[in-house]
Every structure is written in structure tokens, then in C-alpha cells.
Coordinates of C-alpha atoms in Angstrom, one line a residue:
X1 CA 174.6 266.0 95.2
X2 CA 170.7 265.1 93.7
X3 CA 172.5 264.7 90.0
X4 CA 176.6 265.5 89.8
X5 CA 175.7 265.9 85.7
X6 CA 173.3 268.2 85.8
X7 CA 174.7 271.6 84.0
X8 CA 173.5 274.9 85.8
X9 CA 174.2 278.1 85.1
X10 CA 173.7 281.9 86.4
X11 CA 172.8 284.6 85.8
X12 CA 175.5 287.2 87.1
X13 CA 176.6 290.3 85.0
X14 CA 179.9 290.7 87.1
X15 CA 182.7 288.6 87.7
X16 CA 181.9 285.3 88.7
X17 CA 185.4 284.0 90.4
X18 CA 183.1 283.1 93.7
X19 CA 180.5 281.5 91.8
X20 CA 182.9 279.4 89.6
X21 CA 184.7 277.9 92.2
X22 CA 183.4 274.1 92.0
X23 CA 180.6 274.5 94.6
X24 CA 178.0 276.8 92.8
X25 CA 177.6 277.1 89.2
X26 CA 179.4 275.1 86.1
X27 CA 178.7 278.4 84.2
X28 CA 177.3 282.0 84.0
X29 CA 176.0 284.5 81.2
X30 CA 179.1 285.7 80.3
X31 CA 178.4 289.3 79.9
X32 CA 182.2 290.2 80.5
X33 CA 182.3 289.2 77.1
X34 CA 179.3 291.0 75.7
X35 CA 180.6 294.3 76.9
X36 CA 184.2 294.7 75.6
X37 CA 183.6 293.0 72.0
X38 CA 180.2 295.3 71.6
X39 CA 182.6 298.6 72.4
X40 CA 185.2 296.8 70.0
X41 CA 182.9 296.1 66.9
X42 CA 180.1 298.4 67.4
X43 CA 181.7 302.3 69.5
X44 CA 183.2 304.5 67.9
X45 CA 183.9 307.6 70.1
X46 CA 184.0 305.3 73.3
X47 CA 185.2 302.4 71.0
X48 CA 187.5 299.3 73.0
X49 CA 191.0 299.4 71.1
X50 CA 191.9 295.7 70.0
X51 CA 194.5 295.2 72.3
X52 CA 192.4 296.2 75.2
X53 CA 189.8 293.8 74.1
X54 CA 192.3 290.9 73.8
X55 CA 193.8 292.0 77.1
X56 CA 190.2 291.7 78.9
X57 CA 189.4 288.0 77.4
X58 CA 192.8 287.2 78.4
X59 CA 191.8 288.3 81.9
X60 CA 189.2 286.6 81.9
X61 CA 191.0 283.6 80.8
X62 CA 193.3 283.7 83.9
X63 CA 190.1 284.1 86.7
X64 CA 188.2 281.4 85.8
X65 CA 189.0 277.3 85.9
X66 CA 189.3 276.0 82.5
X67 CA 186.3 273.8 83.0
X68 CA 184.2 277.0 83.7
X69 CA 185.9 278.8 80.4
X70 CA 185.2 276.5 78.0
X71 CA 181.3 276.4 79.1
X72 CA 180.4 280.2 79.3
X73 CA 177.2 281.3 77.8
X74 CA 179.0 284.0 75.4
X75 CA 175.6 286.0 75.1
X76 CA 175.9 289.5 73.3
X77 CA 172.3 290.4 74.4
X78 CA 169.4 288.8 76.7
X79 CA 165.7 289.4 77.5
X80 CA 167.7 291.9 80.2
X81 CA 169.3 294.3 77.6
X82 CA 168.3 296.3 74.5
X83 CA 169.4 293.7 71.0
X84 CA 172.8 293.7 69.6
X85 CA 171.4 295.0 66.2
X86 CA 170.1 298.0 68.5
X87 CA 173.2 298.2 70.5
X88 CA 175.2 298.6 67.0
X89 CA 173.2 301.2 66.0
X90 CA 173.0 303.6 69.5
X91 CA 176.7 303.5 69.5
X92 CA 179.3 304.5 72.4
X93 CA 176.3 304.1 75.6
X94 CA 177.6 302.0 78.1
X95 CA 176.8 298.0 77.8
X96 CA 172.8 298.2 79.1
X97 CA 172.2 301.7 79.9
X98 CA 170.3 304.0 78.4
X99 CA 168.3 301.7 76.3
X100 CA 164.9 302.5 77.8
X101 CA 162.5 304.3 75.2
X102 CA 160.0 305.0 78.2
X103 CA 162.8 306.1 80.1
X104 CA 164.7 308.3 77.7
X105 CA 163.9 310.3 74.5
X106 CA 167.5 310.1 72.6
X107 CA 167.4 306.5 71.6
X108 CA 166.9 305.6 68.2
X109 CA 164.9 302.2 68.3
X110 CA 164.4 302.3 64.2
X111 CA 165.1 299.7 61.9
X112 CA 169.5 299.4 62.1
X113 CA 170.7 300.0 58.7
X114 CA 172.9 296.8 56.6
X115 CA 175.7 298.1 58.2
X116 CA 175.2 297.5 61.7
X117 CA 174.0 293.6 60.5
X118 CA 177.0 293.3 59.5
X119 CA 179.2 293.9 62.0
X120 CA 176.2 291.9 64.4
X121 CA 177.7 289.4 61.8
X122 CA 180.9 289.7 62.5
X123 CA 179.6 289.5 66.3
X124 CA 178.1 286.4 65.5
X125 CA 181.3 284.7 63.9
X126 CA 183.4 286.2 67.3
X127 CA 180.9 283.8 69.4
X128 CA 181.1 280.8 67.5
X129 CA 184.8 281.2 66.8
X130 CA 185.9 282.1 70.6
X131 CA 186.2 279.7 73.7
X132 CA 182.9 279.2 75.4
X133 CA 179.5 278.2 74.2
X134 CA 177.6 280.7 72.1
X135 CA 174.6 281.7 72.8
X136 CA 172.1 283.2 70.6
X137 CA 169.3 285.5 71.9
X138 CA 166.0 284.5 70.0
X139 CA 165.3 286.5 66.9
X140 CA 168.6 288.1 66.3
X141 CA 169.3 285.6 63.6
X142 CA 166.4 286.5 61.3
X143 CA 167.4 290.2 62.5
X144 CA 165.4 291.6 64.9
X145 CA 165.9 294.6 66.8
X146 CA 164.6 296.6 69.6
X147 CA 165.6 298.5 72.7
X148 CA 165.3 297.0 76.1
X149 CA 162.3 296.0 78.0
X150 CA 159.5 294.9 76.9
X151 CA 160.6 295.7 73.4
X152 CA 162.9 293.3 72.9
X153 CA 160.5 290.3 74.4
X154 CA 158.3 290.6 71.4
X155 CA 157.0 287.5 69.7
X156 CA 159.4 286.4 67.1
X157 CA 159.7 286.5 63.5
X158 CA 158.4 283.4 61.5
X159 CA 158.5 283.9 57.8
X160 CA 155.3 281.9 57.4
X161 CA 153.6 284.1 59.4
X162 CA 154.1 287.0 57.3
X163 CA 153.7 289.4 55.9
X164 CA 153.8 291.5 59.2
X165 CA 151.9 294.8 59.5
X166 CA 155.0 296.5 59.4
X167 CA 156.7 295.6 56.3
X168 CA 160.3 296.2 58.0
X169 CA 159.3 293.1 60.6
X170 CA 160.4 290.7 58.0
X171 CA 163.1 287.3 58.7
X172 CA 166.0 288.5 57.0
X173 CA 167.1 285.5 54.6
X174 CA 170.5 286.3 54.1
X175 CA 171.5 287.5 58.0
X176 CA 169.9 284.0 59.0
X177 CA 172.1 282.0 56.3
X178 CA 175.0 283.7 58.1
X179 CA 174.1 282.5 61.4
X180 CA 173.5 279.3 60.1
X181 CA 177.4 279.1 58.4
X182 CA 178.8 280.1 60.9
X183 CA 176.8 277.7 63.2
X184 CA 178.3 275.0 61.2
X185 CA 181.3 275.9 61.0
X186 CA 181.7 275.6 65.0
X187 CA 179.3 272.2 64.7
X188 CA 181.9 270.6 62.1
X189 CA 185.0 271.9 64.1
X190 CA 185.3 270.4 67.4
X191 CA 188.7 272.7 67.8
X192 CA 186.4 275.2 67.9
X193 CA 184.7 274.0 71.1
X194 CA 187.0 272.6 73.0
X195 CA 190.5 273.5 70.9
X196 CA 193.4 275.4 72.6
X197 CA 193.5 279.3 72.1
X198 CA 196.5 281.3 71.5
X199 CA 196.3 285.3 70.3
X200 CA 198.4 285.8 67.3
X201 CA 198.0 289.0 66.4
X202 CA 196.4 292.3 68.2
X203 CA 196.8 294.7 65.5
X204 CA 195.2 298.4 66.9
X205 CA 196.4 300.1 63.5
X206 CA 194.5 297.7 61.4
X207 CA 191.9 296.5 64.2
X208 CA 191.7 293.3 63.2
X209 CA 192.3 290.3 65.8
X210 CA 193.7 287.0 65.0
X211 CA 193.9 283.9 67.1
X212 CA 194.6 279.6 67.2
X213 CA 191.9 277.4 67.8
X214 CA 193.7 274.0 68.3
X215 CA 193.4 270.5 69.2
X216 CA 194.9 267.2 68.0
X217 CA 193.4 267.1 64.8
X218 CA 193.7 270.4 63.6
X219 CA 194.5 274.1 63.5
X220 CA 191.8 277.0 63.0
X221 CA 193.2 280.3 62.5
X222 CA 190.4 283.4 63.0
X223 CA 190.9 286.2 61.6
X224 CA 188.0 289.1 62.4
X225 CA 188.2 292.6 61.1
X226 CA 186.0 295.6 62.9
X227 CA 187.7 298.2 60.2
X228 CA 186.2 299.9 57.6
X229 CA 189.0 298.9 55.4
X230 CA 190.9 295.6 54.7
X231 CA 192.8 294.4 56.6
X232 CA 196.5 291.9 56.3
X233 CA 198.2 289.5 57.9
X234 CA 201.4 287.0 56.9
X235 CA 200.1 283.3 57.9
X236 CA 202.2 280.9 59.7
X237 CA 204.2 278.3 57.5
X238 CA 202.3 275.4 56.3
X239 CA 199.1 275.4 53.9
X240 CA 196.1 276.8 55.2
X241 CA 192.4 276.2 53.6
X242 CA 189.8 278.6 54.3
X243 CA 186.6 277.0 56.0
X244 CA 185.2 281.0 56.0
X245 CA 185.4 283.7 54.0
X246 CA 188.2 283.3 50.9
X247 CA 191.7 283.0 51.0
X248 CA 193.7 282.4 47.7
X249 CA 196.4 280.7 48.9
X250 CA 199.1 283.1 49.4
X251 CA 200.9 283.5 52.7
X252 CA 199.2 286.6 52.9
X253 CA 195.6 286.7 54.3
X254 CA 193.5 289.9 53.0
X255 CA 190.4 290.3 55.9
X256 CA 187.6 292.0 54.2
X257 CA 186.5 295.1 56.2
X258 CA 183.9 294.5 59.2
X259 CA 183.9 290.6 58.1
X260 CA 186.1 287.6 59.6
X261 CA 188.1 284.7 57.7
X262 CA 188.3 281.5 59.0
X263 CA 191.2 278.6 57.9
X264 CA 192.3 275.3 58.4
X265 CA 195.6 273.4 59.0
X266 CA 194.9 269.7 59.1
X267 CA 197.5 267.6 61.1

């Protein structure tokens, strides 16, 4: 009633259906989508099928009002919880548990190898690519890593404030050109932000997802890949022009493993 613009959001891990209703918040930290696409890209023993991950956002969807949708924090990790790099590499635990080095002895909190910055990269191109507004815990662009508190509220990485005593606290160049692409890519895209979605594919053989981004203007077809192996798809009629990632120009798209390819249909 002070100031019917002001934006608030909160804090709240579970589902917020009360708290979205129109008389409390506009948004929350959307940790229902934190957990299911770290199981998808990230488990392996305990790791979220495709389908069940498209079947949960869809959920999710559904409960909330559109307005509320479309303004979701989509975090993957938080001054609360261990970082997604970390996550990556102590596989298959439960979304923030056991992720406590003074509380347990079996988690790894070493430097993640390239592998698991990759698929935090694919992570990164599911939150800029997916409806709500991304949000980026500090440091995990230049690739920091840690478990959970107070690890992972360590001062971050500034690359003219190195070199660091330890020479594997370095900003990561190339993992912070990604996040800058990608962050681009939803910047020069407003179908991205506020575009319709649609799910076109769910593919569990090849786990790869595919959905529409569209409004107006144009069409943005996202194509993300948590396999180990390429992955293919047959496009919808009409020429598409990649904006991410390549695509020759066939009517078959080829999805590199663990990356994501974006396109464009203008209107």
C-alpha cells in the first residue's frame, strides 16, 4: 500500500502457492527449480530423467500466476547452500544436504575438474534460456567453488587482485566469457524474458530437452544436452539461425554433448 511498484521477493525453499497469491510476495527464490535441473545435469546414480524434469517445471508452471512465473529468481545456489560447481562435483546428495565439511568428512570440497564447469555451463544457459529471471550467485561466473557455510561466503575473485595464495583461486577467463554470452543472449532476446514457452521435445534416450521461447517478434528454439554424447533433433519447418552454439543449416540440429544450442526464427 506504501509503494504498489515496489518488487519484493522471498525467501522460501518450498512451494510458494500461499505466498504468490497477490497479497505477499511478487516473487521467491525459486529453489523448485534449482533442485530438479541440478539432479538432471549434475546425478548420476540418483540422476532426474528428462521427462521428469520437464514434468516438474511444468508443475510448477500450473501453481503459480503467470505474473509470479515470469519473475522467479531461478537461483541454482545461494549464500544458504554449497556452489553449483561443488554440487556438480559431490554428485547424487540431495539438493543442500550433506554439504557441511565441519559436519561431515565424505565431501570433496577440492577444485571441480573442467567437466563439472561445463555442465555448471550448461546450467547457466538453462537459467538464462527458461522463464523467470536468472539469478547468479556471486563468483560462480569466474568459477568459484566451495561447500556450504561459511565456505561459500568467501570474498570473491577479482583478477586484479591476483595472484591468490592458492594458485587454483584464479577468475576463470573462459567460464566468465560464457556467462557473459549467454547473458547477452537473454539481454538481446526479449522472447527470452517474457516470450511464450512450449516443450518440444523430452527425449530420456538422448537426454536432451528442447523448448519454444516465443513472442511477436520471434521464435527461440533451446536445445540443451546433459549427455555425454551428441545428441539430434528434426527442426520445425521454416529457417532457423543459430544465436548459440552452431547449426549448419540442415533440418537436423546436432547438440554437442553436455552443451546447449540456441536458434532463431524471425517473424
Amino acid at each position: 500500500s506504501i509503494n504498489p511498484d515496489a518488487f519484493i521477493s522471498g525467501e522460501i525453499w518450498h512451494r510458494a502457492d500461499d505466498w504468490l497469491s497477490g497479497k505477499h510476495f511478487d516473487a521467491v527464490m525459486n529453489y523448485r527449480f534449482a533442485d530438479p535441473v541440478v539432479a538432471w545435469v549434475g546425478n548420476v546414480e540418483r540422476k532426474l530423467t528428462v521427462s521428469a524434469l520437464d514434468a516438474r517445471l511444468a508443475e510448477l508452471r500450473l501453481a503459480y500466476p503467470d505474473e509470479a512465473t515470469f519473475a522467479l529468481m531461478n537461483l541454482v545456489g545461494s549464500h544458504d547452500t554449497d556452489r553449483i560447481a561443488s554440487k556438480l562435483l559431490n554428485r547424487d546428495r540431495p539438493y543442500d544436504r550433506s554439504n557441511q565439511v565441519q559436519r561431515r568428512d565424505d565431501y570433496n570440497s577440492g577444485r571441480p575438474h573442467d567437466l563439472h564447469f561445463q555442465r555448471q555451463r550448461l546450467v547457466a544457459l538453462a537459467q538464462m534460456t527458461y522463464v523467470g529471471a536468472p539469478m547468479i550467485y556471486y563468483g560462480d561466473e569466474v568459477g568459484m567453488w566451495g561447500p556450504d557455510d561459511p565456505s561459500n561466503r568467501k570474498p570473491m575473485l577479482w583478477s586484479d587482485l591476483g595472484p591468490y595464495e592458492r594458485k587454483e583461486d584464479r577468475v576463470d577467463l573462459e567460464h566468465l566469457a560464457h556467462y557473459r554470452a549467454v547473458g547477452e543472449l537473454r539481454r538481446s532476446h526479449p522472447a527470452l524474458r517474457t516470450g511464450a514457452f512450449e516443450t518440444l521435445a523430452a527425449d530420456d534416450e538422448q537426454d536432451l530437452l528442447v523448448f519454444l521461447r516465443e513472442d511477436a517478434r520471434e521464435r527461440l528454439l533451446v536445445a540443451l544436452n546433459a549427455s555425454g554424447r551428441p545428441a539430434r533433433f528434426v527442426l520445425p519447418d521454416g529457417e532457423w539461425e543459430a544465436v548459440h552454439g552452431d547449426h549448419r543449416g540442415a533440418q537436423e540440429l546436432v547438440v554437442p554433448a553436455i552443451d546447449g544450442v540456441v536458434l532463431v526464427q524471425r517473424r
